[in-house]
Amino acid sequence: MSKQIVFSGIQPTGGVHIGNYLGALRNWVRLQDEYETIYCVVDLHALTIPQDPAEFERERLEAAKMVIAAGVDPNTSLFYYQSQVPQHTELSWILGTLTQVGSLNRMTQYKDKADQAGANLGLYAYPVLMAADILIHHAHRVPVGDDQIQHLELTRDLAERFNRRFGEEFPVPEGIIPEHGARIMSLQDPTSKMSKSDPNQGSRIQLLDDPDTIRKRIGRAVTDSGTGIEFDWNRKPGISNLLEILSLFTDTQVDKLVAEHNAMQYGEFKHVVAEAVIDGLAPIRRSYSSLEDEEVSRLMYKGALDARTSAEKYQVSVREKVGLTGH
Ligand code: TYM
């Protein structure tokens, strides 16, 4: 039996932080053994927020390098830039004709971002392009953090709607949302998620941050009143977030960490967390610095050519189904 297909994407701007890593990227890497994996730097999605072209080009390459440094092997996974595979945007248009504006109005990410970027059409149609990313490869599983669940629901609806209307084409994809790490919180406000778009750099740790920056950011992380290292998202969101991060970087159950560190002062505990994050990110930093820009660009383009071939067969079948046959 052929392997099931996994697809996921990451936006290239604003760097890659430990939330992206623990919620998604780490799983992308692990899934490579079991599934046929397809991963994408979704550069067209990032254009929904105004970008400086030269800076954008640089960030896009950096994001690709980061994904490879984190362990996605371009020889095992299909890995490419979304804009280099035009089938995504064609399918997005077709799916757009099946999308109710009411469902787009309900998207919470649109509401959040429209305040920052102005309500442009790209931002509004963002979830439809995301559905096309997933469906153009007939993906079965989609590893993401929990902020993407709403978008994934729309993708499932669109797959079902297309299949009902035009005949069976798309598998209805399911998320792979990790039990732990699907929502890493901001270091400055542990009641909101760690986010690339937060203007406060102190709210997050980037994968390439040097050890001193990591020590400083965790040292300054907002913690809770009282003392004691306890796991309780309501009463102690700051410490719970740090416990979750420590647990994921050390592959140790939270209960065990609580038992070991319960009597520690917050400052001492933060020191333990910072060192674990530094150790966990060290191999990624090392691997990143060994990657050559030109080689990565070449690999990405090769990935795009292979992805076009793979997407083309489904593109033909979608065209036929909707009545766009012929040469
Ligand atoms: P993006 O680039 O914002 O984030 C990439 C991945 O990181 C996850 N993530 C988090 N996980 C845990 N804690 C956090 N604080 C945190 N912040 C982000 C996200 O859930 C995501 O999995 N719309 C997507 C990109 C996309 C996509 C796709 C994903 C476009 N097309 C198709 C899957 C399939 C996004 O903006 O991710």
Coordinates of C-alpha atoms and ligand atoms in Angstrom, one line a residue:
M1 CA 0.0 0.0 0.0
S2 CA 1.3 3.4 -0.8
K3 CA 2.1 5.8 2.1
Q4 CA -0.3 8.5 3.2
I5 CA 0.6 12.0 2.2
V6 CA 1.5 14.7 4.8
F7 CA 1.5 18.3 3.8
S8 CA 2.3 21.4 5.8
G9 CA 3.5 25.0 5.3
I10 CA 5.3 27.8 7.1
Q11 CA 5.3 31.5 6.4
P12 CA 8.8 32.9 5.7
T13 CA 8.6 36.3 7.4
G14 CA 9.3 37.2 11.0
G15 CA 11.7 34.3 11.6
V16 CA 11.0 30.9 13.0
H17 CA 10.4 30.8 16.7
I18 CA 10.2 27.9 19.2
G19 CA 6.4 27.9 19.0
N20 CA 6.7 27.1 15.3
Y21 CA 9.3 24.5 16.1
L22 CA 7.6 22.7 19.0
G23 CA 4.1 23.0 17.5
A24 CA 4.8 22.0 14.0
L25 CA 8.4 21.7 12.6
R26 CA 9.5 19.1 15.0
N27 CA 6.6 16.9 13.9
W28 CA 7.4 17.6 10.2
V29 CA 10.8 16.0 10.8
R30 CA 9.4 13.0 12.7
L31 CA 6.8 12.3 10.1
Q32 CA 9.3 11.9 7.4
D33 CA 9.9 8.2 8.3
E34 CA 6.3 7.1 8.2
Y35 CA 4.6 9.2 5.5
E36 CA 5.3 10.7 2.1
T37 CA 6.0 14.3 3.3
I38 CA 5.5 17.5 1.3
Y39 CA 6.5 20.8 2.9
C40 CA 6.3 24.3 1.6
V41 CA 7.5 27.8 2.4
V42 CA 4.3 29.7 1.8
D43 CA 5.7 32.9 0.4
L44 CA 2.5 34.0 -1.4
H45 CA 0.7 33.9 2.0
A46 CA 3.3 36.1 3.5
L47 CA 2.6 38.8 0.8
T48 CA -0.8 39.4 2.4
I49 CA 1.2 41.7 4.8
P50 CA 3.2 44.5 3.1
Q51 CA 6.9 43.3 2.6
D52 CA 10.0 45.1 1.5
P53 CA 11.1 43.0 -1.6
A54 CA 14.8 42.7 -0.9
E55 CA 14.2 41.8 2.7
F56 CA 11.4 39.4 1.7
E57 CA 13.8 37.6 -0.6
R58 CA 16.3 37.2 2.2
E59 CA 13.7 36.0 4.7
R60 CA 12.4 33.5 2.4
L61 CA 15.8 31.9 1.9
E62 CA 16.4 32.0 5.7
A63 CA 13.1 30.3 6.4
A64 CA 14.0 27.5 3.9
K65 CA 17.4 27.1 5.5
M66 CA 15.8 27.0 9.0
V67 CA 13.4 24.2 8.0
I68 CA 16.3 22.2 6.6
A69 CA 18.5 22.9 9.6
A70 CA 15.6 21.7 11.9
G71 CA 15.8 18.4 10.1
V72 CA 13.6 18.4 7.0
D73 CA 15.7 16.5 4.5
P74 CA 15.0 17.8 0.9
N75 CA 16.1 14.4 -0.4
T76 CA 13.3 12.7 1.6
S77 CA 10.6 15.3 1.6
L78 CA 9.3 17.3 -1.2
F79 CA 10.3 20.8 -0.1
Y80 CA 9.8 24.0 -2.1
Y81 CA 8.5 27.6 -2.3
Q82 CA 4.8 27.9 -2.9
S83 CA 5.1 30.6 -5.5
Q84 CA 7.2 28.3 -7.7
V85 CA 4.3 25.9 -8.1
P86 CA 1.5 27.7 -10.0
Q87 CA -1.0 24.9 -9.4
H88 CA -1.6 26.2 -5.9
T89 CA -3.1 29.5 -7.1
E90 CA -5.2 27.9 -9.9
L91 CA -6.8 25.5 -7.4
S92 CA -7.3 28.4 -5.0
W93 CA -9.4 30.2 -7.5
I94 CA -11.5 27.2 -8.2
L95 CA -12.0 26.5 -4.5
G96 CA -12.8 30.2 -4.0
T97 CA -15.8 29.8 -6.2
L98 CA -17.1 27.2 -3.7
T99 CA -16.3 29.3 -0.6
Q100 CA -19.1 31.2 1.2
V101 CA -18.0 34.7 2.2
G102 CA -19.8 34.1 5.5
S103 CA -17.3 31.4 6.4
L104 CA -14.4 33.7 5.6
N105 CA -15.9 36.4 7.8
R106 CA -15.7 34.0 10.7
M107 CA -11.9 33.4 10.4
T108 CA -10.3 34.7 13.6
Q109 CA -6.9 35.1 12.0
Y110 CA -8.3 37.4 9.3
K111 CA -9.9 39.6 12.0
D112 CA -6.6 39.8 13.9
K113 CA -4.5 40.6 10.9
A114 CA -6.8 42.9 9.1
D115 CA -6.2 45.4 11.8
Q116 CA -2.4 45.4 11.1
A117 CA -2.3 45.0 7.4
G118 CA -5.5 46.6 6.2
A119 CA -8.3 44.4 5.0
N120 CA -6.8 43.3 1.6
L121 CA -8.4 40.6 -0.6
G122 CA -5.3 38.4 -0.3
L123 CA -5.7 38.3 3.5
Y124 CA -9.4 37.6 3.2
A125 CA -8.8 34.7 0.7
Y126 CA -5.8 33.4 2.7
P127 CA -7.6 30.3 4.1
V128 CA -8.7 29.3 0.6
L129 CA -5.1 29.4 -0.7
M130 CA -4.2 27.3 2.3
A131 CA -6.9 24.8 1.4
A132 CA -5.5 24.6 -2.1
D133 CA -2.0 24.0 -0.8
I134 CA -3.2 21.0 1.0
L135 CA -5.7 19.6 -1.5
I136 CA -3.5 20.1 -4.6
H137 CA -1.3 17.2 -3.3
H138 CA -4.3 15.1 -2.1
A139 CA -2.8 15.3 1.4
H140 CA -4.3 13.1 4.1
R141 CA -2.7 14.6 7.2
V142 CA -1.6 18.1 8.1
P143 CA 0.7 18.7 11.0
V144 CA 0.1 22.2 12.5
G145 CA -0.3 24.0 15.8
D146 CA -3.7 24.7 17.2
D147 CA -4.0 28.2 15.6
Q148 CA -4.6 26.5 12.2
I149 CA -7.5 24.3 13.3
Q150 CA -10.1 26.7 11.9
H151 CA -8.4 27.0 8.6
L152 CA -8.2 23.2 8.5
E153 CA -11.9 22.9 9.1
L154 CA -12.5 25.1 6.0
T155 CA -10.2 22.9 4.0
R156 CA -12.2 19.8 5.0
D157 CA -15.5 21.6 4.1
L158 CA -14.1 22.6 0.7
A159 CA -12.9 19.1 0.0
E160 CA -16.3 17.7 0.8
R161 CA -18.1 20.3 -1.1
F162 CA -16.0 19.8 -4.2
N163 CA -16.4 16.0 -4.0
R164 CA -20.2 16.3 -3.7
R165 CA -20.5 18.6 -6.5
F166 CA -18.0 17.3 -9.1
G167 CA -17.4 13.7 -8.0
E168 CA -14.8 12.2 -5.7
E169 CA -11.4 14.0 -6.0
F170 CA -9.9 15.0 -2.7
P171 CA -9.2 13.0 0.5
V172 CA -10.7 14.9 3.4
P173 CA -7.5 15.8 5.3
E174 CA -7.1 15.5 9.1
G175 CA -4.8 17.6 11.3
I176 CA -1.9 16.2 13.3
I177 CA -2.0 18.5 16.4
P178 CA 0.5 17.5 19.0
E179 CA -0.9 16.8 22.5
H180 CA 1.8 19.0 24.0
G181 CA 3.3 22.1 22.3
A182 CA 0.4 22.9 20.0
R183 CA 0.1 26.3 21.6
I184 CA 3.3 27.7 23.0
M185 CA 2.6 31.0 24.8
S186 CA 4.3 34.4 24.6
L187 CA 7.1 34.9 27.2
Q188 CA 5.7 38.4 27.9
D189 CA 2.0 37.5 28.1
P190 CA 1.5 33.8 28.8
T191 CA -2.2 34.2 28.1
S192 CA -1.6 34.8 24.4
K193 CA 0.2 32.6 21.9
M194 CA 3.9 33.2 20.9
S195 CA 3.6 34.9 17.6
K196 CA 5.9 36.2 14.8
S197 CA 3.9 39.3 14.5
D198 CA 4.2 40.4 18.1
P199 CA 6.1 43.7 18.0
N200 CA 7.8 42.8 21.3
Q201 CA 10.9 40.7 20.4
G202 CA 11.1 39.6 24.1
S203 CA 7.9 37.6 23.6
R204 CA 9.6 34.9 21.7
I205 CA 12.8 32.9 21.1
Q206 CA 14.0 32.4 17.5
L207 CA 15.7 29.2 16.5
L208 CA 18.9 31.1 15.8
D209 CA 19.0 33.2 18.9
D210 CA 22.4 33.0 20.6
P211 CA 22.7 31.6 24.1
D212 CA 22.9 35.0 25.8
T213 CA 19.7 36.2 24.1
I214 CA 17.9 33.0 25.2
R215 CA 19.1 33.4 28.8
K216 CA 17.9 37.0 28.8
R217 CA 14.5 36.3 27.2
I218 CA 13.7 33.4 29.5
G219 CA 15.2 35.3 32.5
R220 CA 12.7 38.2 31.7
A221 CA 9.8 35.9 31.0
V222 CA 6.7 37.1 32.8
T223 CA 5.9 34.6 35.6
D224 CA 3.1 34.4 38.1
S225 CA 2.6 35.6 41.6
G226 CA 3.5 33.3 44.5
T227 CA 6.2 30.7 44.5
G228 CA 6.5 27.0 43.6
I229 CA 6.9 25.3 40.2
E230 CA 3.4 24.0 39.5
F231 CA 1.6 23.1 36.2
D232 CA -1.7 24.9 36.2
W233 CA -2.6 27.0 33.2
N234 CA -5.2 29.0 35.1
R235 CA -3.3 29.9 38.2
K236 CA 0.3 29.8 36.8
P237 CA 0.2 30.3 33.0
G238 CA 3.8 31.7 32.9
I239 CA 5.4 28.8 34.8
S240 CA 3.2 26.3 33.0
N241 CA 4.4 27.6 29.6
L242 CA 8.0 27.3 30.8
L243 CA 7.3 23.8 32.1
E244 CA 5.9 22.8 28.7
I245 CA 8.9 24.2 26.9
L246 CA 11.3 22.4 29.2
S247 CA 9.3 19.2 28.9
L248 CA 9.4 19.3 25.1
F249 CA 13.1 20.2 24.8
T250 CA 14.1 17.5 27.3
D251 CA 11.6 14.8 26.3
T252 CA 10.5 14.5 29.9
Q253 CA 7.0 14.3 31.3
V254 CA 5.8 17.5 33.0
D255 CA 4.8 15.6 36.2
K256 CA 8.4 14.4 36.6
L257 CA 9.7 17.9 36.0
V258 CA 7.3 19.3 38.6
A259 CA 8.4 16.7 41.1
E260 CA 12.1 17.5 40.5
H261 CA 11.8 21.3 40.5
N262 CA 8.9 22.0 42.8
A263 CA 10.9 23.7 45.5
M264 CA 13.0 25.9 43.2
Q265 CA 12.9 29.7 43.1
Y266 CA 11.5 31.0 39.8
G267 CA 15.0 32.5 38.9
E268 CA 16.7 29.2 39.4
F269 CA 14.0 27.4 37.4
K270 CA 14.3 29.8 34.5
H271 CA 18.0 29.1 34.4
V272 CA 17.3 25.4 34.0
V273 CA 14.8 26.1 31.2
A274 CA 17.2 28.5 29.4
E275 CA 20.0 25.9 29.4
A276 CA 17.7 23.2 28.0
V277 CA 16.5 25.5 25.2
I278 CA 20.1 26.4 24.4
D279 CA 21.1 22.7 24.2
G280 CA 18.0 21.8 22.2
L281 CA 18.6 24.5 19.6
A282 CA 22.4 24.1 19.3
P283 CA 22.3 21.4 16.6
I284 CA 19.9 23.5 14.6
R285 CA 22.2 26.6 14.8
R286 CA 25.2 24.4 13.8
S287 CA 23.4 22.9 10.9
Y288 CA 22.1 26.2 9.7
S289 CA 25.6 27.7 9.6
S290 CA 26.8 24.9 7.4
L291 CA 24.2 25.4 4.7
E292 CA 25.2 27.3 1.6
D293 CA 22.7 29.8 0.2
E294 CA 23.1 28.8 -3.4
E295 CA 22.8 25.1 -2.7
V296 CA 19.6 25.7 -0.8
S297 CA 18.1 27.8 -3.6
R298 CA 19.0 25.1 -6.1
L299 CA 17.4 22.4 -3.9
M300 CA 14.3 24.5 -3.5
Y301 CA 13.9 24.9 -7.2
K302 CA 14.4 21.3 -7.8
G303 CA 11.7 20.6 -5.2
A304 CA 9.4 23.0 -7.0
L305 CA 9.9 21.2 -10.3
D306 CA 9.1 17.8 -8.7
A307 CA 6.1 19.4 -6.9
R308 CA 4.8 20.7 -10.2
T309 CA 4.9 17.2 -11.7
S310 CA 3.1 15.8 -8.7
A311 CA 0.5 18.6 -8.6
E312 CA -0.1 18.5 -12.4
K313 CA -1.8 15.1 -12.4
Y314 CA -4.4 16.3 -9.9
Q315 CA -4.7 19.6 -11.7
V316 CA -5.7 17.8 -14.9
S317 CA -8.3 15.8 -13.0
V318 CA -9.7 18.9 -11.3
R319 CA -9.9 20.7 -14.6
E320 CA -11.7 17.8 -16.2
K321 CA -14.2 17.6 -13.4
V322 CA -15.2 21.3 -13.5
G323 CA -15.4 21.4 -17.3
L324 CA -12.1 22.8 -18.3
T325 CA -10.8 20.1 -20.5
G326 CA -8.7 20.5 -23.7
H327 CA -5.3 21.8 -24.7
Ligands
TYM1 P1 2.8 30.0 10.5 O1 3.9 30.3 9.5 O2 2.2 31.1 11.2 O3 3.3 28.9 11.5 C1 3.9 27.7 11.1 C2 3.4 26.6 12.1 O4 3.7 26.9 13.4 C3 2.6 26.7 14.2 N1 2.6 27.7 15.3 C4 2.6 27.4 16.6 N2 2.6 26.2 17.2 C5 2.6 26.2 18.6 N3 2.7 27.4 19.3 C6 2.7 28.6 18.7 N4 2.8 29.7 19.5 C7 2.7 28.6 17.3 N5 2.7 29.6 16.4 C8 2.6 29.1 15.2 C9 1.4 27.0 13.3 O5 0.2 26.4 13.8 C10 1.9 26.3 12.0 O6 1.7 25.0 12.0 N6 -1.3 29.4 7.7 C11 -0.1 28.7 8.1 C12 0.8 28.4 6.9 C13 0.2 27.5 5.9 C14 -0.2 26.1 6.0 C15 -0.7 25.8 4.7 C16 -0.1 25.2 7.0 C17 -0.2 27.9 4.6 N7 -0.6 26.8 3.9 C18 -1.1 24.5 4.5 C19 -0.5 23.9 6.8 C20 -1.0 23.5 5.6 C21 0.7 29.7 9.0 O7 0.5 30.9 8.9 O8 1.6 29.1 9.7

